[in-house]
mmCIF file with all atom_site columns, C-alpha atoms in Angstrom:
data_model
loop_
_atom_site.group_PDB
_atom_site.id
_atom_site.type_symbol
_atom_site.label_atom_id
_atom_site.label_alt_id
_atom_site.label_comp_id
_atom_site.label_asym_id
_atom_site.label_entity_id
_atom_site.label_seq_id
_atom_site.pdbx_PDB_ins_code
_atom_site.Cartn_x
_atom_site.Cartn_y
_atom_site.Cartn_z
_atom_site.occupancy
_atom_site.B_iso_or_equiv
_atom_site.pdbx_formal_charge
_atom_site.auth_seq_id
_atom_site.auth_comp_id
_atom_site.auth_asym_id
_atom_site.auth_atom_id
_atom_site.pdbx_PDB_model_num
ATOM 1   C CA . UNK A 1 1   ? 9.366   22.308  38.140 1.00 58.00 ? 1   UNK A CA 1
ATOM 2   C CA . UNK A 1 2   ? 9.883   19.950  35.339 1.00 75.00 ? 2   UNK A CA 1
ATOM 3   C CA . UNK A 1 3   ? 7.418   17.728  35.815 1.00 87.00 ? 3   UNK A CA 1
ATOM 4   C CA . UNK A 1 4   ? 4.155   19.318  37.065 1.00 89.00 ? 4   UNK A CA 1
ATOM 5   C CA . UNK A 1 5   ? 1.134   18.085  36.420 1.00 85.00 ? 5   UNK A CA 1
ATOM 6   C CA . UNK A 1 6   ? -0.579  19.817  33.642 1.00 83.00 ? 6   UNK A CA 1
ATOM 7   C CA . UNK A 1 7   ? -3.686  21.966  34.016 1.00 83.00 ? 7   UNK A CA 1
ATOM 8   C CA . UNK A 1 8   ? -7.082  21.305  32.462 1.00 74.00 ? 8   UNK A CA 1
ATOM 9   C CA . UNK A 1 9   ? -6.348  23.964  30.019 1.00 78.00 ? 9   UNK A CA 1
ATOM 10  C CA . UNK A 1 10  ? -2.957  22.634  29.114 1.00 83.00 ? 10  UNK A CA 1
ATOM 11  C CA . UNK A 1 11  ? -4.242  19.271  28.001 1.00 79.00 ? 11  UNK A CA 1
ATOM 12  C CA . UNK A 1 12  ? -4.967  19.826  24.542 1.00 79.00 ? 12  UNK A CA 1
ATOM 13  C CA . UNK A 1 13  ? -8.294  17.825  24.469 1.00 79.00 ? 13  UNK A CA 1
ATOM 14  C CA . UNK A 1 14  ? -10.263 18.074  21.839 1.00 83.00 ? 14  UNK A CA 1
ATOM 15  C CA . UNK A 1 15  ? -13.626 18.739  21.604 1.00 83.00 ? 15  UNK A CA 1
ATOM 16  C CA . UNK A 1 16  ? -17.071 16.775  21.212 1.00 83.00 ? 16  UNK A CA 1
ATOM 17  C CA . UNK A 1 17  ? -17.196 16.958  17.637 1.00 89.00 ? 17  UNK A CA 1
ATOM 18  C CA . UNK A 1 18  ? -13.432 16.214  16.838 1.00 90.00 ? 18  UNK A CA 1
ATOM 19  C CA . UNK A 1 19  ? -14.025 13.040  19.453 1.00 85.00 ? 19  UNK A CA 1
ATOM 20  C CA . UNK A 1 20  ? -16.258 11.858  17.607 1.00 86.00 ? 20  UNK A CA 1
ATOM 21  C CA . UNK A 1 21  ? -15.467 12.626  14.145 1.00 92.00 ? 21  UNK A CA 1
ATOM 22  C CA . UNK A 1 22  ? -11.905 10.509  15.631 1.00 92.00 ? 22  UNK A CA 1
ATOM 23  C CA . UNK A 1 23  ? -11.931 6.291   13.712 1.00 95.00 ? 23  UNK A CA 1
ATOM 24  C CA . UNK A 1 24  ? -13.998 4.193   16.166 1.00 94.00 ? 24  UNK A CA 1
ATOM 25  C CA . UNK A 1 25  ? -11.992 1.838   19.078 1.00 95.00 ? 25  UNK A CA 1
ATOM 26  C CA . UNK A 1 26  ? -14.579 -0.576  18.727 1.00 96.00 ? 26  UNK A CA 1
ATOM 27  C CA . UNK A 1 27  ? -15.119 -0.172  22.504 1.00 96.00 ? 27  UNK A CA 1
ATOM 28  C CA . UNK A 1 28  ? -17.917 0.206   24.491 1.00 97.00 ? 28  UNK A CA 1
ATOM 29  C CA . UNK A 1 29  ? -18.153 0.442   28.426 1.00 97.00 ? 29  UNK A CA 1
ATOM 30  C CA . UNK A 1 30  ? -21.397 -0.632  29.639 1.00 97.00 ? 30  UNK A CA 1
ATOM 31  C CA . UNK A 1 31  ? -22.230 0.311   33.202 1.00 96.00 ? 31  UNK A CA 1
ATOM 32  C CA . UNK A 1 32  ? -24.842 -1.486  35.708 1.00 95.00 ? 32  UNK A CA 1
ATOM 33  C CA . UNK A 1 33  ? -26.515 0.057   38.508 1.00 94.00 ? 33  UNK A CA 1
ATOM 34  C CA . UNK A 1 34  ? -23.561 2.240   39.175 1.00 95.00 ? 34  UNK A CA 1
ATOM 35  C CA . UNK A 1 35  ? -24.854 4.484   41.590 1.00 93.00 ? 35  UNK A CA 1
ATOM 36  C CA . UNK A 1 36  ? -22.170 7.104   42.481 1.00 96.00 ? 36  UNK A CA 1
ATOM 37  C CA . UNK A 1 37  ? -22.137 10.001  40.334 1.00 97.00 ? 37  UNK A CA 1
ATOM 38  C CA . UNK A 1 38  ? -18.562 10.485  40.734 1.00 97.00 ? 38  UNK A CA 1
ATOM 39  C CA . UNK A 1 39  ? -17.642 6.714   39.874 1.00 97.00 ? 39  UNK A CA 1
ATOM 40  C CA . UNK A 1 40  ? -19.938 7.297   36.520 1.00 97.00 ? 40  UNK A CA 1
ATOM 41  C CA . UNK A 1 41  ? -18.091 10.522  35.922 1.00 97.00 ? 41  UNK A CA 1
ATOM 42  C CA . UNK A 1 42  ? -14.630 8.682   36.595 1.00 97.00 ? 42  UNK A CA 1
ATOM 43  C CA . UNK A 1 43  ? -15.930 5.977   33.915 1.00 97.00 ? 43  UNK A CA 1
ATOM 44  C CA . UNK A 1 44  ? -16.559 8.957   31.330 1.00 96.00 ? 44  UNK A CA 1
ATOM 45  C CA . UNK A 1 45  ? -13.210 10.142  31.919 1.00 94.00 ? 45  UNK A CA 1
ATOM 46  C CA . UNK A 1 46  ? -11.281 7.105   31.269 1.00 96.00 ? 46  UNK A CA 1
ATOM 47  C CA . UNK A 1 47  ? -13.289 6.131   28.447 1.00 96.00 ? 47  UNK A CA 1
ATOM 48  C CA . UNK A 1 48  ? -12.343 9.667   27.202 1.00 93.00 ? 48  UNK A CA 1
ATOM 49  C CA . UNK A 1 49  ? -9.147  8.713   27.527 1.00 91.00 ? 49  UNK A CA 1
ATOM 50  C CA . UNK A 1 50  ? -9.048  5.170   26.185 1.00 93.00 ? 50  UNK A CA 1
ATOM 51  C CA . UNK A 1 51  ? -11.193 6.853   23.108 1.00 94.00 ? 51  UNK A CA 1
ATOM 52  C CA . UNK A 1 52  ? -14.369 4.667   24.154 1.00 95.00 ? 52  UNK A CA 1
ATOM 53  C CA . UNK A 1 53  ? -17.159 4.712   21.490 1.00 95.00 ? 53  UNK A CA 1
ATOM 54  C CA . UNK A 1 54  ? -19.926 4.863   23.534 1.00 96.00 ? 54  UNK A CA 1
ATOM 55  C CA . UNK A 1 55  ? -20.942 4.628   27.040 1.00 97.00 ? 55  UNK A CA 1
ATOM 56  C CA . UNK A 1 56  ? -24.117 2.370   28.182 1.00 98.00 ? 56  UNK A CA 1
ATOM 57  C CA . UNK A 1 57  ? -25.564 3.362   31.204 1.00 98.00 ? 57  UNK A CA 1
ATOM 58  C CA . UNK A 1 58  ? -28.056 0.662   32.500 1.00 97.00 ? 58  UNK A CA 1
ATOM 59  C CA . UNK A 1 59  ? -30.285 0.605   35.568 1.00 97.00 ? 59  UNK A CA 1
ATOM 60  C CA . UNK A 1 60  ? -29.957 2.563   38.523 1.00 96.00 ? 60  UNK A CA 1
ATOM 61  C CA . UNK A 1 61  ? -26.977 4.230   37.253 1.00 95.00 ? 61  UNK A CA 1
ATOM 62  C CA . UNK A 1 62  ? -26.621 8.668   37.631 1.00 95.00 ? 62  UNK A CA 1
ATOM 63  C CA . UNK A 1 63  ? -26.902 10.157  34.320 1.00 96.00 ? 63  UNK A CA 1
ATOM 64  C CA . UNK A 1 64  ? -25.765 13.755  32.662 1.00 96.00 ? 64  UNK A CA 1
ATOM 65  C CA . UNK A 1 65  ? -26.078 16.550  33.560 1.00 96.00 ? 65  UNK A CA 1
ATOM 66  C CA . UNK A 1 66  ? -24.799 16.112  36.809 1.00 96.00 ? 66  UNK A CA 1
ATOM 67  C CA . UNK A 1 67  ? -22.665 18.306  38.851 1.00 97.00 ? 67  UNK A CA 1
ATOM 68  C CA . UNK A 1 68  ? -21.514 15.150  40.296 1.00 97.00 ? 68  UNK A CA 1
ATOM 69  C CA . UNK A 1 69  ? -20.407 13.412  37.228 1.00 97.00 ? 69  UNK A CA 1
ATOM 70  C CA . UNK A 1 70  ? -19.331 16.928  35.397 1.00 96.00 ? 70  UNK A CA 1
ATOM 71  C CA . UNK A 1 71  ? -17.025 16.933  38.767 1.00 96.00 ? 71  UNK A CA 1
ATOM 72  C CA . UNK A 1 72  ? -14.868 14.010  37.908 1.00 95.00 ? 72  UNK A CA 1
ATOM 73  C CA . UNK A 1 73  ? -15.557 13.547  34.311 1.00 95.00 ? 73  UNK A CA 1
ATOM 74  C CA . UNK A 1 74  ? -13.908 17.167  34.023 1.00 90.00 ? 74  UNK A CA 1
ATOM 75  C CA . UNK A 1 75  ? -16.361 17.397  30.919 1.00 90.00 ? 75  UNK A CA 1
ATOM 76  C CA . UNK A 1 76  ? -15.231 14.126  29.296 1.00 93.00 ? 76  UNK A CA 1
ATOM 77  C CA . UNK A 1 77  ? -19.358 13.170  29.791 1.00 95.00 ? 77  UNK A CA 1
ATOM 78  C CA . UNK A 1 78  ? -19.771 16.090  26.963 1.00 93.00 ? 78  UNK A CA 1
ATOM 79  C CA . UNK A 1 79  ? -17.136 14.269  24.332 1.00 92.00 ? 79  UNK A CA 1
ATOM 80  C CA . UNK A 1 80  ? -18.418 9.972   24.667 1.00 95.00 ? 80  UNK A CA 1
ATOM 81  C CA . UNK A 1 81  ? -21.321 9.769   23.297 1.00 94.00 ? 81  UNK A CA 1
ATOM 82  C CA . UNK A 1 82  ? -23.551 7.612   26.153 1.00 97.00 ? 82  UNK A CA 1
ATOM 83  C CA . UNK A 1 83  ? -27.327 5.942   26.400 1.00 98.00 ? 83  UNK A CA 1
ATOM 84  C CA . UNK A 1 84  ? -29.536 4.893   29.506 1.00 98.00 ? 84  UNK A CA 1
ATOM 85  C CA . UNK A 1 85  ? -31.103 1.795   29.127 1.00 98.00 ? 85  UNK A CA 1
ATOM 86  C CA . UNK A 1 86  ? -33.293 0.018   31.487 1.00 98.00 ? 86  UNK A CA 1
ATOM 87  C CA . UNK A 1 87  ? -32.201 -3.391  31.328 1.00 97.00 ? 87  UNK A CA 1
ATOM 88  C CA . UNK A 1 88  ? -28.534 -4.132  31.000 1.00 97.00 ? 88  UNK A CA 1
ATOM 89  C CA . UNK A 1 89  ? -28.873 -7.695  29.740 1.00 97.00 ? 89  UNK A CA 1
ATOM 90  C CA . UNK A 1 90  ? -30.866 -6.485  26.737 1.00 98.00 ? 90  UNK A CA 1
ATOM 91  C CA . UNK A 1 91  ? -27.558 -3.711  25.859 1.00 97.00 ? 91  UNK A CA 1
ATOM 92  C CA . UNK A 1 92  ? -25.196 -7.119  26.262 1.00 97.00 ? 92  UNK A CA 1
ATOM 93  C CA . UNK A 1 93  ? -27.210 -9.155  24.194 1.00 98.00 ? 93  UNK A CA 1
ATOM 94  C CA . UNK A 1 94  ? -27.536 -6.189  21.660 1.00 98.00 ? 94  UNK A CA 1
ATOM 95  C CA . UNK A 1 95  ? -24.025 -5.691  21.684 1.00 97.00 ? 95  UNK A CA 1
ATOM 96  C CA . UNK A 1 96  ? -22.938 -9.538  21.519 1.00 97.00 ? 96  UNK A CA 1
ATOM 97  C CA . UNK A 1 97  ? -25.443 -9.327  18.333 1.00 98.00 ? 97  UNK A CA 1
ATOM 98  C CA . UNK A 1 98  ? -23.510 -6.629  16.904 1.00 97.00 ? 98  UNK A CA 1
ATOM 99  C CA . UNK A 1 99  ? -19.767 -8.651  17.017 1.00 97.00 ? 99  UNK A CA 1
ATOM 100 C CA . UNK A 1 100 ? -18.826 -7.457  20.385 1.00 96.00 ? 100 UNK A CA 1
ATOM 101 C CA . UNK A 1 101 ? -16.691 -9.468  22.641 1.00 95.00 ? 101 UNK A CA 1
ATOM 102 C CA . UNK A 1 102 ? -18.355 -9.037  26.326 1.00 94.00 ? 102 UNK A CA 1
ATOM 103 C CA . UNK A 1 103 ? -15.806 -8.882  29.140 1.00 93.00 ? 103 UNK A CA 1
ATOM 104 C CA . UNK A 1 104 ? -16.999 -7.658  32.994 1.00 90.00 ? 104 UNK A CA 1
ATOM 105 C CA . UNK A 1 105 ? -16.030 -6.882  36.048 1.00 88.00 ? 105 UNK A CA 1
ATOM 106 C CA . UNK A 1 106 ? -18.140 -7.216  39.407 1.00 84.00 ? 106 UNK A CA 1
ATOM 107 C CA . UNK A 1 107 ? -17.479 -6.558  43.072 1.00 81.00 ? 107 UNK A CA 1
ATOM 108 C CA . UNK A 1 108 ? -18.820 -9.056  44.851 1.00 83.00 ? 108 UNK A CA 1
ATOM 109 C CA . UNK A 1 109 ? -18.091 -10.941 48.239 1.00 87.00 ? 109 UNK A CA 1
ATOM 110 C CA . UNK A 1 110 ? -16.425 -14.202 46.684 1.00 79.00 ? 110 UNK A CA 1
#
């Protein structure tokens, strides 16, 4: 089949210290109170992906090591470098500070 999808081992990733030895995206994800393991370990994956330079964690939000976030990070959480901070306004302002632009993204009911 021509066009299976590739195993873990077939992906060619490289590893933590070739991440991050890769030219900065200028990117940063900062997560709020994200609860599920698995959504924080899907976050980790796609920043792996995207080449994300570092991953905020902020408030009630699962942390590595988790089996949970190892699960669907599929070790990604080992490459992008990430920090837990208490309060996410304080990582924003920080960041705005530092020449970030600040997009986000809520669920909410309206």
């Amino acid at each position: 089949m021509a066009d299976r999808k590739l195993l873990n081992s077939e992906l060619e990733r490289v590893d933590a210290q070739q991440y991050r030895d890769l030219p900065p995206s200028g990117m940063v994800l900062v997560l709020d109170n994200v609860r599920s393991a698995y959504n924080v370990g899907s976050a980790f994956r796609t920043s792996d992906a995207f080449k994300v330079d570092k991953v905020w964690l902020c408030g009630i939000c699962a942390v590595p090591p988790s089996q949970e976030i190892h699960k669907t990070a599929l070790g990604a959480e080992n490459n992008v470098p990430w920090e837990h901070a208490d309060d996410t306004m304080d990582v924003v302002r920080a960041l705005k500070a530092d020449g970030y632009t600040v997009v986000s993204v809520a669920q909410t009911v309206n």
